[in-house]
């Protein structure tokens, strides 16, 4: 690289007082991945100052787009979710305002109430200046393609802000059927080992096949973890596009409505495959901090972004300097350049 890349990393998680207090009230297990306890992961989730900035510097990350750790407000009782989302977004906005050169944030949205979700999206974008939203797939048993979300998707399209979906645990019946009876590893398999990605990937396909993107062709979705499995099966799944009555070939939805990030899985093969399928102009960058920071079980190299790996992984990618800069920051800046400026369906962003 002739010039230093400016890296904006998405999917950088936090656990803030408003959401942690709500999780405790709801009876959610007080786990390290929700910021509870004194493990390194829990402490890093709660930190939004010196330690986080030092780790960003160690990774080689210039700007972190903060988001609440999964499942955000989407596992809360409906009676609590709206107020907690508002308080959480206010706290996120304060963090960003305190260091806008290093932080941006995705809004938390109370999908338990679709009208309230659309209203909080509008407030977060137009009043707090958020460039997008983090969602977590299901809300209870209601999947991401449920027609009740049309109001939220219409608002996101109108405000020109992306929706970054993050996985959460599959429903209990799926966990019991596929991940039980194999000891302690079963919970991990149902979650961040593999189950999360299938759960969310199927929801992406449901959104496409149920016509969400035909109704809202300007809607933009960010998919982490190299596309949540689906990207690697497009050549096969695409044969059902005609049977589903889609307006376009399946692959077109991924090159017009989806943006792909790696979520800290520093695999050169996944990187090359993603570029081949959607093009580098549809790729973004993320490290999934703190879950991939200093995490190298048994020396396994593909999920540790510390020690400058987040930066060198991209710097060493087999792309041109222009393409690397696109992935590092320019694609994100282009995607969010019109956030909060309502208008008709503008193709400058959606067509890459």
Coordinates of C-alpha atoms in Angstrom, one line a residue:
X1 CA 0.0 0.0 0.0
X2 CA 1.4 3.4 -1.0
X3 CA -0.9 5.2 1.6
X4 CA -2.1 4.0 4.9
X5 CA -5.6 2.6 4.8
X6 CA -8.3 4.3 6.9
X7 CA -10.2 1.4 8.4
X8 CA -13.8 1.8 9.5
X9 CA -14.9 -1.4 11.3
X10 CA -18.5 -2.4 11.7
X11 CA -20.0 -4.8 14.2
X12 CA -17.9 -3.7 17.1
X13 CA -19.9 -4.6 20.2
X14 CA -20.7 -2.9 23.5
X15 CA -22.8 -3.6 26.6
X16 CA -24.1 -0.4 28.1
X17 CA -25.9 0.2 31.5
X18 CA -29.4 0.7 30.0
X19 CA -29.4 -2.6 28.2
X20 CA -27.6 -4.6 30.9
X21 CA -30.1 -3.4 33.5
X22 CA -33.0 -4.4 31.2
X23 CA -31.4 -7.8 30.6
X24 CA -31.2 -8.4 34.3
X25 CA -34.8 -7.3 34.9
X26 CA -35.9 -9.7 32.2
X27 CA -34.2 -12.7 33.8
X28 CA -31.7 -13.2 30.9
X29 CA -28.6 -15.2 32.0
X30 CA -25.9 -12.9 33.1
X31 CA -23.3 -14.1 30.7
X32 CA -19.9 -12.6 29.7
X33 CA -21.1 -12.1 26.1
X34 CA -23.7 -9.7 27.5
X35 CA -21.1 -7.8 29.5
X36 CA -21.6 -9.5 32.9
X37 CA -18.8 -10.6 35.1
X38 CA -15.1 -10.0 35.2
X39 CA -13.8 -12.0 32.2
X40 CA -11.8 -10.2 29.5
X41 CA -14.7 -10.3 27.1
X42 CA -17.1 -8.8 29.6
X43 CA -14.8 -6.0 30.6
X44 CA -14.0 -5.1 27.0
X45 CA -17.7 -5.0 26.2
X46 CA -18.4 -2.5 28.9
X47 CA -15.4 -0.3 28.0
X48 CA -15.9 2.5 25.6
X49 CA -12.8 4.5 26.4
X50 CA -9.1 3.9 27.0
X51 CA -9.0 0.1 26.7
X52 CA -11.2 0.0 23.6
X53 CA -9.2 2.7 21.9
X54 CA -5.9 1.0 22.7
X55 CA -7.2 -2.3 21.3
X56 CA -8.5 -0.5 18.2
X57 CA -5.0 0.9 17.7
X58 CA -3.5 -2.5 18.3
X59 CA -5.8 -4.0 15.6
X60 CA -5.1 -1.1 13.2
X61 CA -8.7 0.1 13.3
X62 CA -9.3 3.9 12.9
X63 CA -13.1 4.1 13.5
X64 CA -15.4 1.6 15.3
X65 CA -19.2 1.5 14.5
X66 CA -20.5 0.4 17.9
X67 CA -23.5 -1.9 18.3
X68 CA -25.2 -3.6 21.3
X69 CA -24.1 -7.2 21.8
X70 CA -26.6 -9.8 20.5
X71 CA -29.6 -10.0 21.0
X72 CA -29.8 -6.3 21.7
X73 CA -33.3 -5.2 22.8
X74 CA -35.0 -8.0 20.8
X75 CA -35.2 -10.5 23.7
X76 CA -36.9 -8.0 26.1
X77 CA -40.5 -7.9 27.0
X78 CA -42.5 -5.6 24.7
X79 CA -43.4 -3.4 27.7
X80 CA -39.7 -2.7 28.3
X81 CA -38.2 -2.7 24.8
X82 CA -39.3 0.7 23.5
X83 CA -38.0 2.7 26.5
X84 CA -34.8 0.6 26.8
X85 CA -34.0 1.1 23.1
X86 CA -34.4 4.9 23.5
X87 CA -32.2 5.0 26.6
X88 CA -29.6 2.8 24.9
X89 CA -29.5 4.9 21.8
X90 CA -29.1 8.0 23.9
X91 CA -26.1 6.4 25.7
X92 CA -24.6 5.3 22.4
X93 CA -25.0 8.9 21.0
X94 CA -23.2 10.3 24.1
X95 CA -20.2 8.0 23.4
X96 CA -20.1 9.0 19.8
X97 CA -20.3 12.7 20.7
X98 CA -17.4 12.3 23.1
X99 CA -15.1 11.0 20.4
X100 CA -16.6 11.4 16.9
X101 CA -13.3 10.8 15.2
X102 CA -13.1 7.3 16.5
X103 CA -16.7 6.2 17.1
X104 CA -20.0 5.9 15.1
X105 CA -22.9 3.7 16.2
X106 CA -25.8 1.5 15.0
X107 CA -29.1 2.2 16.6
X108 CA -31.0 -0.4 18.7
X109 CA -34.5 -0.9 17.5
X110 CA -37.6 -2.2 19.5
X111 CA -38.9 -4.6 16.9
X112 CA -41.5 -5.9 19.4
X113 CA -43.6 -3.0 18.2
X114 CA -43.2 -2.3 14.5
X115 CA -44.7 1.2 14.7
X116 CA -42.4 2.1 17.6
X117 CA -39.4 0.5 15.8
X118 CA -40.0 2.8 12.8
X119 CA -40.4 5.8 15.1
X120 CA -37.2 5.1 16.9
X121 CA -35.4 4.5 13.7
X122 CA -36.5 8.0 12.5
X123 CA -35.4 9.6 15.8
X124 CA -32.0 7.8 15.8
X125 CA -31.2 8.9 12.3
X126 CA -32.7 12.4 12.1
X127 CA -32.1 13.5 15.7
X128 CA -29.1 11.5 16.9
X129 CA -27.3 11.2 13.6
X130 CA -26.9 7.4 13.5
X131 CA -25.9 6.1 10.1
X132 CA -27.7 2.7 10.4
X133 CA -29.4 0.1 12.6
X134 CA -28.4 -3.2 14.1
X135 CA -31.1 -5.9 14.1
X136 CA -30.9 -9.5 15.4
X137 CA -33.0 -11.6 13.1
X138 CA -36.0 -12.9 15.0
X139 CA -38.1 -11.2 17.6
X140 CA -39.5 -14.0 19.7
X141 CA -40.9 -16.4 17.1
X142 CA -41.4 -13.6 14.5
X143 CA -38.9 -13.9 11.6
X144 CA -37.3 -11.0 9.7
X145 CA -39.6 -11.5 6.7
X146 CA -42.8 -11.0 8.8
X147 CA -45.1 -8.5 7.0
X148 CA -45.4 -6.6 10.3
X149 CA -41.9 -5.2 9.6
X150 CA -42.9 -3.5 6.4
X151 CA -43.3 -0.2 8.2
X152 CA -39.7 -0.5 9.5
X153 CA -38.3 -1.5 6.1
X154 CA -40.2 1.3 4.4
X155 CA -38.7 3.8 6.9
X156 CA -35.2 2.5 6.4
X157 CA -35.5 2.7 2.6
X158 CA -37.0 6.3 2.9
X159 CA -34.2 7.4 5.2
X160 CA -31.6 5.7 3.2
X161 CA -29.9 3.9 6.1
X162 CA -28.7 0.3 6.1
X163 CA -29.9 -2.4 8.4
X164 CA -27.1 -4.6 9.7
X165 CA -28.5 -7.9 10.8
X166 CA -26.6 -9.9 13.5
X167 CA -27.4 -13.6 14.4
X168 CA -28.8 -14.8 17.6
X169 CA -29.5 -18.2 19.1
X170 CA -31.9 -20.4 17.1
X171 CA -35.3 -21.1 18.6
X172 CA -35.3 -23.7 21.4
X173 CA -36.9 -26.4 19.2
X174 CA -34.0 -26.1 16.7
X175 CA -31.4 -26.1 19.5
X176 CA -32.9 -29.2 21.1
X177 CA -33.3 -31.1 17.8
X178 CA -29.8 -30.4 16.3
X179 CA -27.5 -29.3 19.1
X180 CA -28.4 -31.3 22.1
X181 CA -26.9 -34.5 23.4
X182 CA -23.3 -33.7 22.6
X183 CA -22.2 -32.2 25.8
X184 CA -21.1 -28.6 26.6
X185 CA -20.1 -27.9 23.1
X186 CA -23.7 -28.1 22.0
X187 CA -24.5 -24.6 23.1
X188 CA -21.5 -23.2 21.2
X189 CA -22.5 -25.2 18.1
X190 CA -26.0 -23.7 18.2
X191 CA -24.5 -20.3 18.6
X192 CA -21.2 -18.7 17.3
X193 CA -19.7 -21.9 16.0
X194 CA -22.3 -22.6 13.2
X195 CA -26.0 -22.4 14.3
X196 CA -26.2 -18.6 14.4
X197 CA -25.2 -18.3 10.7
X198 CA -27.7 -20.9 9.4
X199 CA -30.5 -19.3 11.4
X200 CA -29.9 -15.8 10.0
X201 CA -29.0 -17.0 6.5
X202 CA -32.3 -18.7 6.1
X203 CA -34.0 -15.5 7.2
X204 CA -32.2 -13.6 4.5
X205 CA -33.5 -16.1 1.9
X206 CA -37.0 -15.7 3.4
X207 CA -36.8 -12.0 3.0
X208 CA -35.9 -12.4 -0.6
X209 CA -38.4 -15.1 -1.5
X210 CA -41.2 -13.4 0.4
X211 CA -40.7 -10.2 -1.7
X212 CA -39.3 -7.8 0.9
X213 CA -36.8 -6.4 -1.6
X214 CA -39.3 -6.4 -4.4
X215 CA -41.5 -4.2 -2.3
X216 CA -38.6 -2.1 -1.1
X217 CA -35.9 -2.3 -3.8
X218 CA -33.9 0.5 -2.2
X219 CA -33.6 -1.4 1.1
X220 CA -29.9 -2.1 2.0
X221 CA -28.9 -4.9 4.3
X222 CA -25.4 -5.6 5.8
X223 CA -24.7 -9.3 6.2
X224 CA -21.7 -10.2 8.5
X225 CA -19.8 -13.4 8.8
X226 CA -19.1 -13.5 5.0
X227 CA -22.8 -13.6 4.2
X228 CA -24.1 -16.0 6.9
X229 CA -23.5 -19.1 4.8
X230 CA -25.9 -18.2 2.0
X231 CA -23.3 -16.5 -0.1
X232 CA -21.6 -19.9 -0.6
X233 CA -24.8 -21.5 -1.9
X234 CA -26.1 -18.9 -4.3
X235 CA -25.2 -20.9 -7.4
X236 CA -27.5 -23.7 -6.1
X237 CA -30.3 -21.9 -4.4
X238 CA -30.7 -19.5 -7.3
X239 CA -32.3 -22.2 -9.4
X240 CA -35.5 -21.7 -7.3
X241 CA -35.8 -18.0 -8.1
X242 CA -38.4 -18.6 -10.9
X243 CA -40.4 -20.9 -8.7
X244 CA -40.6 -18.2 -6.1
X245 CA -41.8 -15.6 -8.6
X246 CA -38.9 -13.2 -7.9
X247 CA -38.6 -10.1 -9.9
X248 CA -34.8 -10.7 -10.4
X249 CA -32.3 -13.5 -10.3
X250 CA -31.3 -14.4 -6.8
X251 CA -27.7 -13.2 -7.2
X252 CA -29.0 -9.7 -8.1
X253 CA -30.4 -9.2 -4.7
X254 CA -27.0 -9.7 -3.2
X255 CA -25.4 -7.2 -5.6
X256 CA -28.1 -4.6 -5.2
X257 CA -29.5 -5.0 -1.7
X258 CA -26.7 -6.7 0.4
X259 CA -23.3 -5.6 1.6
X260 CA -21.0 -8.2 3.0
X261 CA -18.5 -8.0 5.9
X262 CA -16.3 -10.7 7.4
X263 CA -17.0 -10.1 11.1
X264 CA -13.4 -10.7 12.1
X265 CA -13.0 -14.1 10.4
X266 CA -9.6 -13.4 8.7
X267 CA -9.8 -16.1 6.1
X268 CA -8.2 -15.3 2.7
X269 CA -10.4 -17.9 1.0
X270 CA -13.6 -16.3 2.3
X271 CA -12.3 -12.9 1.3
X272 CA -11.6 -14.0 -2.3
X273 CA -14.9 -15.9 -2.6
X274 CA -16.9 -12.9 -1.4
X275 CA -15.2 -10.6 -3.9
X276 CA -15.9 -13.0 -6.7
X277 CA -19.6 -13.3 -5.8
X278 CA -20.6 -9.7 -5.0
X279 CA -17.5 -7.6 -6.0
X280 CA -15.3 -5.6 -3.8
X281 CA -17.6 -2.6 -4.2
X282 CA -20.2 -4.5 -2.1
X283 CA -17.7 -5.4 0.7
X284 CA -17.4 -3.7 4.1
X285 CA -15.0 -4.4 7.0
X286 CA -15.6 -5.5 10.6
X287 CA -13.7 -7.2 13.4
X288 CA -16.5 -8.4 15.7
X289 CA -14.6 -6.9 18.7
X290 CA -14.2 -8.1 21.4
X291 CA -15.0 -11.7 20.4
X292 CA -12.1 -12.0 18.0
X293 CA -9.5 -10.1 20.0
X294 CA -6.7 -12.3 21.3
X295 CA -8.9 -15.3 20.6
X296 CA -6.6 -18.1 19.2
X297 CA -7.6 -21.5 20.7
X298 CA -5.0 -24.0 20.0
X299 CA -3.2 -21.6 17.8
X300 CA -6.1 -21.4 15.3
X301 CA -5.3 -18.3 13.2
X302 CA -8.6 -17.3 11.5
X303 CA -10.5 -15.6 14.4
X304 CA -7.9 -13.3 16.0
X305 CA -7.7 -9.7 14.9
X306 CA -5.2 -8.5 17.5
X307 CA -1.6 -7.6 17.0
X308 CA -2.3 -5.6 13.8
X309 CA -4.0 -8.6 12.1
X310 CA -7.2 -6.6 11.3
X311 CA -5.1 -4.2 9.3
X312 CA -2.5 -6.6 7.7
X313 CA -5.3 -9.0 6.6
X314 CA -6.8 -6.3 4.4
X315 CA -3.5 -4.7 3.4
X316 CA -2.3 -8.1 2.1
X317 CA -5.5 -8.9 0.2
X318 CA -5.1 -9.7 -3.5
X319 CA -6.9 -6.4 -4.6
X320 CA -5.8 -3.1 -6.0
X321 CA -5.2 -0.2 -3.6
X322 CA -8.4 1.3 -4.8
X323 CA -10.4 -1.8 -4.0
X324 CA -8.8 -2.1 -0.6
X325 CA -9.7 1.5 0.2
X326 CA -13.2 0.7 -0.9
X327 CA -13.5 -2.2 1.6
X328 CA -11.7 -0.3 4.3
X329 CA -13.8 2.9 4.3
X330 CA -15.1 4.2 1.0
X331 CA -17.9 1.7 0.5
X332 CA -19.3 2.5 4.0
X333 CA -19.0 6.2 3.4
X334 CA -20.9 5.8 0.1
X335 CA -23.5 3.6 1.7
X336 CA -24.2 6.1 4.5
X337 CA -23.6 9.3 2.6
X338 CA -27.4 10.0 2.2
X339 CA -28.5 8.8 5.6
X340 CA -31.4 10.8 7.0
X341 CA -32.1 12.7 3.8
X342 CA -35.5 11.3 2.7
X343 CA -36.0 11.0 -1.1
X344 CA -37.3 8.8 -3.8
X345 CA -35.5 5.6 -4.7
X346 CA -32.0 6.8 -5.5
X347 CA -29.9 4.3 -7.5
X348 CA -26.6 5.9 -6.8
X349 CA -26.1 3.8 -3.7
X350 CA -28.1 0.7 -4.5
X351 CA -26.4 -0.1 -7.8
X352 CA -22.9 0.2 -6.3

